[in-house]
Each structure stands twice: as structure tokens, then as C-alpha cells.
CSV table of C-alpha atoms in Angstrom, one decimal:
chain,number,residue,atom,x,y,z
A,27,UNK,CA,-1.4,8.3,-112.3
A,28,UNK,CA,0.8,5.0,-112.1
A,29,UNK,CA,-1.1,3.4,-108.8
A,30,UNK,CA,-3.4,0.8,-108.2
A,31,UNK,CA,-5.8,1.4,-105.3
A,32,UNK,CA,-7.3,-1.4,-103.2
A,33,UNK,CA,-9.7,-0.8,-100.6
A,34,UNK,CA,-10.4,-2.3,-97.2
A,35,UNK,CA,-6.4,-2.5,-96.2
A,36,UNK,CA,-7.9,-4.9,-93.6
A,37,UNK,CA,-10.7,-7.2,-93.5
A,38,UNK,CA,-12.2,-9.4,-90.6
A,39,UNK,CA,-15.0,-11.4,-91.4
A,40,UNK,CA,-16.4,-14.7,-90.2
A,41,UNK,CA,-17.2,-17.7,-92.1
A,42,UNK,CA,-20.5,-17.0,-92.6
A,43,UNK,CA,-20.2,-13.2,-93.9
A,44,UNK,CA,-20.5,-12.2,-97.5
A,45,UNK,CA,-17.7,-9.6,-98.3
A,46,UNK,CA,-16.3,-7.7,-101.2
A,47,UNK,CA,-12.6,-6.6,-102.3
A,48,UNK,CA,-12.0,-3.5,-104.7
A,49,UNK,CA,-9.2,-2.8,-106.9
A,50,UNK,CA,-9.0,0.9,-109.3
A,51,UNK,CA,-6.5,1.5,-111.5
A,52,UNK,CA,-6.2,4.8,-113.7
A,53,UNK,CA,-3.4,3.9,-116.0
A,54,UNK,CA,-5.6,2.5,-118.4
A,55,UNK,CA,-4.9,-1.0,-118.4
A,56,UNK,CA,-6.9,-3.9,-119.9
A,57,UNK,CA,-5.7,-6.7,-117.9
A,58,UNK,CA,-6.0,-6.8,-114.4
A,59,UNK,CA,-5.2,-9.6,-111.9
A,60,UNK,CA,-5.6,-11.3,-108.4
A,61,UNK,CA,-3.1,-12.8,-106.8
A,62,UNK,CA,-2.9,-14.5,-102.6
A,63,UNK,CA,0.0,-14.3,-101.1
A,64,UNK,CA,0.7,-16.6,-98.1
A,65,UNK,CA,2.8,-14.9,-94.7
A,66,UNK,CA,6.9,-15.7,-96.2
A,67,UNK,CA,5.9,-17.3,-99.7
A,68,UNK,CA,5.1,-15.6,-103.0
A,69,UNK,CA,2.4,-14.5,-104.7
A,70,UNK,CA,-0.1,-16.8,-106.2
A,71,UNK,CA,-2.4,-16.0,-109.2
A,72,UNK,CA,-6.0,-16.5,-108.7
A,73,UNK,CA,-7.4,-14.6,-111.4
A,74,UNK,CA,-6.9,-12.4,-115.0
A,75,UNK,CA,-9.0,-10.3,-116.6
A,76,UNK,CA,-8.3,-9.5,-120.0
A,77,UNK,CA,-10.5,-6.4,-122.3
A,78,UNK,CA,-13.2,-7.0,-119.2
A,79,UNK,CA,-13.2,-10.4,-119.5
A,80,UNK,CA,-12.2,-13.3,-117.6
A,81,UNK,CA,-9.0,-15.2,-119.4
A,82,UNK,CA,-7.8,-17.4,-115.9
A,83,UNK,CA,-9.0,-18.9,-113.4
A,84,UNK,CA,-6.6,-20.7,-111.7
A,85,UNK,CA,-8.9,-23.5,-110.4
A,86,UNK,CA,-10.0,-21.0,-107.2
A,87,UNK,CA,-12.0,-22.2,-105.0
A,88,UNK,CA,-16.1,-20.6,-106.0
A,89,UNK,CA,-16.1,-19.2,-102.7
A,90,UNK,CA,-14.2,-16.4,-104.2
A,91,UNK,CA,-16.0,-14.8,-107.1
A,92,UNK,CA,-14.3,-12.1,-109.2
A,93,UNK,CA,-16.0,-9.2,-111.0
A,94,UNK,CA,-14.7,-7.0,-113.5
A,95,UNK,CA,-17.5,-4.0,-114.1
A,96,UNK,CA,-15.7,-2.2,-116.0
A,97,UNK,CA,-11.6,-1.2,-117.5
A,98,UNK,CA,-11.0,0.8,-114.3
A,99,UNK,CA,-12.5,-1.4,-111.6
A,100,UNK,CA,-12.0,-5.2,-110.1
A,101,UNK,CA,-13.6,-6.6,-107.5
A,102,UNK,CA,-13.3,-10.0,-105.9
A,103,UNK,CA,-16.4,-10.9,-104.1
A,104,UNK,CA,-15.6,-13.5,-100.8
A,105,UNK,CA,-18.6,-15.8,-99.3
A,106,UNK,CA,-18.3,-18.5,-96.7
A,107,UNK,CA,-14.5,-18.6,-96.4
A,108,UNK,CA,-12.4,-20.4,-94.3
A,109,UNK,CA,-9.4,-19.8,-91.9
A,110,UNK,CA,-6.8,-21.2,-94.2
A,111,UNK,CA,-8.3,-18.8,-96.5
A,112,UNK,CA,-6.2,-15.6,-94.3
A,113,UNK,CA,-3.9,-14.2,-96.3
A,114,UNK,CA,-2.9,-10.7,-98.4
A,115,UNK,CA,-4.6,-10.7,-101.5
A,116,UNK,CA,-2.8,-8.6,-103.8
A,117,UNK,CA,-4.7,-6.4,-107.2
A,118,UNK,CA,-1.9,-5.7,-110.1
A,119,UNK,CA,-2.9,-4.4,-113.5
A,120,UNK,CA,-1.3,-4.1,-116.7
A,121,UNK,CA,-0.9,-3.6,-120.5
A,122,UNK,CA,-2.2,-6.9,-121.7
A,123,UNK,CA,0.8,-9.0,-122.8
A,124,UNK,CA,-0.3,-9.3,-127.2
A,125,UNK,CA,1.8,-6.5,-128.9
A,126,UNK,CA,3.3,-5.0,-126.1
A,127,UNK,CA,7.1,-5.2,-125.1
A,128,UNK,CA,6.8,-4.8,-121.4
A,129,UNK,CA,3.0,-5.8,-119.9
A,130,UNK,CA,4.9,-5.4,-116.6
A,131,UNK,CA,2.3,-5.4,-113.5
A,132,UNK,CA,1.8,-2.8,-111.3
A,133,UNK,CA,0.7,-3.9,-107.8
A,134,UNK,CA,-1.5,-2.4,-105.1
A,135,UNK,CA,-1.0,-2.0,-102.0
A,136,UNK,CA,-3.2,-5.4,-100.7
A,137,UNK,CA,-5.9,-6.2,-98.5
A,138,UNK,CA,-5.1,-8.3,-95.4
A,139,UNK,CA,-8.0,-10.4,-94.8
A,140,UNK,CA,-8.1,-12.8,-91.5
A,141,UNK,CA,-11.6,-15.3,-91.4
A,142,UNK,CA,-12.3,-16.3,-87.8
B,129,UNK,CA,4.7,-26.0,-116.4
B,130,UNK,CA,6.9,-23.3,-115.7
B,131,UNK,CA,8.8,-23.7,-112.3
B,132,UNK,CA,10.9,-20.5,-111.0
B,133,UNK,CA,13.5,-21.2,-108.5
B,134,UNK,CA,15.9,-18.9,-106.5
B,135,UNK,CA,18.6,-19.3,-104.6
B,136,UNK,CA,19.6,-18.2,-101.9
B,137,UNK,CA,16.2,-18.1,-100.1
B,138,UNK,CA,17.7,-16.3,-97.4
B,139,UNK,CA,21.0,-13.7,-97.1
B,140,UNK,CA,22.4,-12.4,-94.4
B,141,UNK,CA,25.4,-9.6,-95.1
B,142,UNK,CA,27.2,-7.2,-94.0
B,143,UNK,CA,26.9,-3.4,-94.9
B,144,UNK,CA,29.8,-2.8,-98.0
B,145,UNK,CA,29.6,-6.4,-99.4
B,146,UNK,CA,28.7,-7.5,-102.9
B,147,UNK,CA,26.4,-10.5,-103.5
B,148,UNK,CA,24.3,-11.6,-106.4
B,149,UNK,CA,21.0,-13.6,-106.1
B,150,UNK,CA,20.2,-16.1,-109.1
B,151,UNK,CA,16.8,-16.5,-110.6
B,152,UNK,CA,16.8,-19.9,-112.5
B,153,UNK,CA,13.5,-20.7,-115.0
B,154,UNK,CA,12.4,-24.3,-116.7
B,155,UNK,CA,10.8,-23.2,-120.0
B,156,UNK,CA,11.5,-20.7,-122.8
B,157,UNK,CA,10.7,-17.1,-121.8
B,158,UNK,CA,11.4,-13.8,-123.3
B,159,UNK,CA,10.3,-11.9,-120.2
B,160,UNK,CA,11.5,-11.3,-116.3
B,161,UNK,CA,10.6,-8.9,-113.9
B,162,UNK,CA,12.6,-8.2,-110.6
B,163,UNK,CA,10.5,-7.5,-107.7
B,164,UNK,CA,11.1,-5.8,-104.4
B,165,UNK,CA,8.6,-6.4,-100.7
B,166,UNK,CA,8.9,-4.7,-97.8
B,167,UNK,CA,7.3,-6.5,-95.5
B,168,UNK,CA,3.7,-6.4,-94.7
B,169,UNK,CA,3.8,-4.4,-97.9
B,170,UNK,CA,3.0,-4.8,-101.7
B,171,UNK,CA,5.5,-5.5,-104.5
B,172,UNK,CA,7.2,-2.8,-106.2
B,173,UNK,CA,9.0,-3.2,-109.1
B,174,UNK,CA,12.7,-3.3,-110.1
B,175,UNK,CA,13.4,-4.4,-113.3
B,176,UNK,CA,12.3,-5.9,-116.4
B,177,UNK,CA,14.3,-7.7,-118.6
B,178,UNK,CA,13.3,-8.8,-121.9
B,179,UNK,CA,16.4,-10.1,-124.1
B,180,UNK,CA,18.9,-12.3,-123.7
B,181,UNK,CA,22.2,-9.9,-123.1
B,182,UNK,CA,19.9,-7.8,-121.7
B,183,UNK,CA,21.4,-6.0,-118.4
B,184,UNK,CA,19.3,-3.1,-116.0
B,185,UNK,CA,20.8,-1.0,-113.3
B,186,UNK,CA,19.4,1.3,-110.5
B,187,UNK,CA,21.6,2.5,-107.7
B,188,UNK,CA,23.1,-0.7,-106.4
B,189,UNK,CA,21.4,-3.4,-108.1
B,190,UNK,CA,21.8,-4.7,-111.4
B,191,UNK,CA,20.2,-7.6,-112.8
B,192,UNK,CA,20.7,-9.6,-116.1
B,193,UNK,CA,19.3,-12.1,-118.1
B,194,UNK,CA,20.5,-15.4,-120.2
B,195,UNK,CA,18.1,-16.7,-121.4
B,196,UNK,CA,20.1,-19.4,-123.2
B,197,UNK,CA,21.0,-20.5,-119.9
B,198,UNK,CA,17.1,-19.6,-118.6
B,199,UNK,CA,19.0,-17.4,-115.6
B,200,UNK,CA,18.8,-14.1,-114.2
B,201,UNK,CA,20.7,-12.5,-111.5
B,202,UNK,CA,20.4,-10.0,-109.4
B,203,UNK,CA,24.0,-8.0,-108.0
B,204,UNK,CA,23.8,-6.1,-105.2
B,205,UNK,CA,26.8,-4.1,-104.8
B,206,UNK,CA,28.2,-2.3,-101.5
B,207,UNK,CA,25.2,-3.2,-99.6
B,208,UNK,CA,23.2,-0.8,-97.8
B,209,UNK,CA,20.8,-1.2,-94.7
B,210,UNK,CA,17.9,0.4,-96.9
B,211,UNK,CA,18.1,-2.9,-99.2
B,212,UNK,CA,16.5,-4.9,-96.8
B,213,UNK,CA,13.5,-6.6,-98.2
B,214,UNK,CA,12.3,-9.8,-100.1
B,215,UNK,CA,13.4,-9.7,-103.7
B,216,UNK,CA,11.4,-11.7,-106.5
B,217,UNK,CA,11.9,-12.7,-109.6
B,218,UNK,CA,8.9,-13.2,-111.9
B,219,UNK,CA,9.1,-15.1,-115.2
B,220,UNK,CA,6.1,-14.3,-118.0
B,221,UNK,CA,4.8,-18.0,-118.8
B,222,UNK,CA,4.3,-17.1,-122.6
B,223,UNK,CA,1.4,-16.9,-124.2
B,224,UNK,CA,-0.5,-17.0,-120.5
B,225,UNK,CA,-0.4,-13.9,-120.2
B,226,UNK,CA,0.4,-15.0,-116.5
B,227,UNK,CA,3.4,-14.7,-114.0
B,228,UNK,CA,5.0,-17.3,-112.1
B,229,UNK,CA,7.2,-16.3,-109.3
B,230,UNK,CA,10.0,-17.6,-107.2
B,231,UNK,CA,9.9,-18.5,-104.1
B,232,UNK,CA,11.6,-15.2,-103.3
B,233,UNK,CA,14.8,-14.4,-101.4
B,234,UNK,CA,14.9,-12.6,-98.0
B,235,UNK,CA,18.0,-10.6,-97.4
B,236,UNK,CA,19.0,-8.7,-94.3
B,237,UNK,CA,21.8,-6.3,-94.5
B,238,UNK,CA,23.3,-6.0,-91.3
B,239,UNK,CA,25.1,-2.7,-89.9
């Protein structure tokens, strides 16, 4: 199994609503990652998780709280968020980087969040 | 900091042509990764490229990497249609255990 699941595909939520984003992975990765990505620009890392833990945080707002429960699952938890705030957010694991050649990341397929 | 650039940001060719998009990068690295979006779609990987010399190829594409020169290209080669996408490259910021991308490259293929 070489996929990463994410579940919703889309999200609609207002800024007052509490929501959550998941992210499975079956490879057997210890690091796994959140990234934003912006309509035409690239992805931008929010988050790694490596062994469970949390490694970065790239200075993300608190309104977006990450959650690693276990090896297999990531969620990213979203509570009063704002319009700018629409945008794909993207779940990749991987092979954590120390002692391993590749580490390349394996993407899912996204959730496309809009806040009204 | 590590800054990614690539150029072109956009490409526009005809079906049959050859063209190569560079990926430059500021600071040492031993690792790049080639990246493919459709749009409204995920990322799906293309290559990975981790010493200098080192040169991948699928199908029509093959990318390289210099990394005395801190540059990676990606050649495309008799163009198809079906290459249409948003290519990435991604450079590992060592010891970070992060990736920092380019600003990506759109290119159309045109019949």
C-alpha cells in the first residue's frame, strides 16, 4: 500500500465552527507532514511529525492545531479560521530523513477547505 | 534560508518540441525531488535525485542534478499533450528534515 488517504476532499465551514482534517498512511512511515497550498503557488509546510512527535512548526497560526495519535494517523484540528485561511491543505508522509537515502514524500490526495 | 527558484514559471509549446526547465537552489543540498500537479489535484512524484552527476529518466522526462552549480533540470523531450501539468522542484533543507519548493512551473503543451 504506497497511498496516503485524506478525508473530507472538501470542507465548508464558518468562522465560528470547530473542524477536523485526517490523514492515514499504511507505508509505515515515521514522519508525517502538513503542508497549504495557495490556488497557482506551491506548497507551504505547516507542520512535521517525526516518531509521533512534533519536530516543526512553521510559526502557524494556533488556530490550526495538529495531532499525531499514533504512526498511522494525522490529524490537523481547525477552530475559528478565517477567509484567507481557503486553501488545499495537503498530508505527505515519509521515511524520516536520519539514515535513509531517499525520505522522499508521498502526498495525499488534499482537502479543499473554503471558510465563509 | 534556503530559496528555490525556477524558471520558466510558465511554458507554452508545441506537441514534438524539446524544452528543459531549470531548478536553481541557494544552499548546500544533497537531495531534490521533481514533482508533478495536475490541477485541482495532489503532487505526484517524479524523480529524486541525490548526487551530484546524478541523472533520472521516465518516458520523456529526464532530470539532472549539479550540485556544484546548486541546479537541476528538468528535459522534456518530444512533447506530448498528456505532459500538461505544474512541475515542481523540491530541495531537502538539510538537517530540517523539511522541503522547500519552487515556485513551480506551469507548462501547456499545445496540439
Amino acid at each position: 500500500d504506497t497511498e496516503v488517504t485524506q478525508t473530507p476532499k472538501h470542507l465548508v465551514m464558518g468562522m465560528t465552527n470547530k473542524k477536523s482534517l485526517k490523514c492515514e498512511q499504511h507505508m509505515g512511515h515515521r514522519a508525517m507532514y502538513w503542508y497549504k497550498q495557495k490556488a497557482k503557488k506551491p506548497p507551504e509546510l505547516m507542520f512535521v511529525y517525526s516518531y509521533e512527535k512534533l519536530s516543526i512548526n512553521e510559526s502557524v497560526p494556533s488556530r490550526f492545531s495538529p495531532e499525531c495519535p499514533n504512526s498511522s494517523l494525522l490529524n490537523l484540528h481547525l477552530h475559528a479560521l478565517q477567509p484567507e485561511d481557503s486553501a488545499l491543505y495537503l498530508c505527505a508522509s515519509s521515511q524520516p530523513r536520519q539514515g535513509v537515502a531517499s525520505a522522499k514524500q508521498f502526498f495525499g490526495p488534499g482537502t479543499r477547505l473554503t471558510v465563509l | 534560508e534556503l530559496k528555490v527558484e525556477q524558471n520558466p514559471l510558465f511554458l507554452s509549446m508545441q506537441e514534438g518540441k524539446n524544452y528543459t526547465i531549470y531548478c536553481n537552489y541557494s544552499t548546500t543540498s544533497d537531495r531534490l525531488y521533481w514533482y508533478r500537479q495536475d490541477p485541482g489535484k495532489s503532487l505526484e512524484s517524479l524523480f529524486v535525485l541525490l548526487s551530484n552527476g546524478a541523472v533520472k529518466q521516465e518516458g520523456r522526462l529526464m532530470a539532472s542534478l549539479d550540485t556544484k552549480a546548486r541546479l537541476s533540470t528538468l528535459h522534456i523531450t518530444a512533447a506530448v499533450h498528456d505532459l500538461s501539468a505544474t512541475y515542481f522542484c523540491a530541495v531537502d533543507s538539510q538537517g530540517a528534515q523539511k522541503l522547500v519548493f519552487g515556485q513551480g512551473t506551469r507548462l501547456t503543451i499545445n496540439p
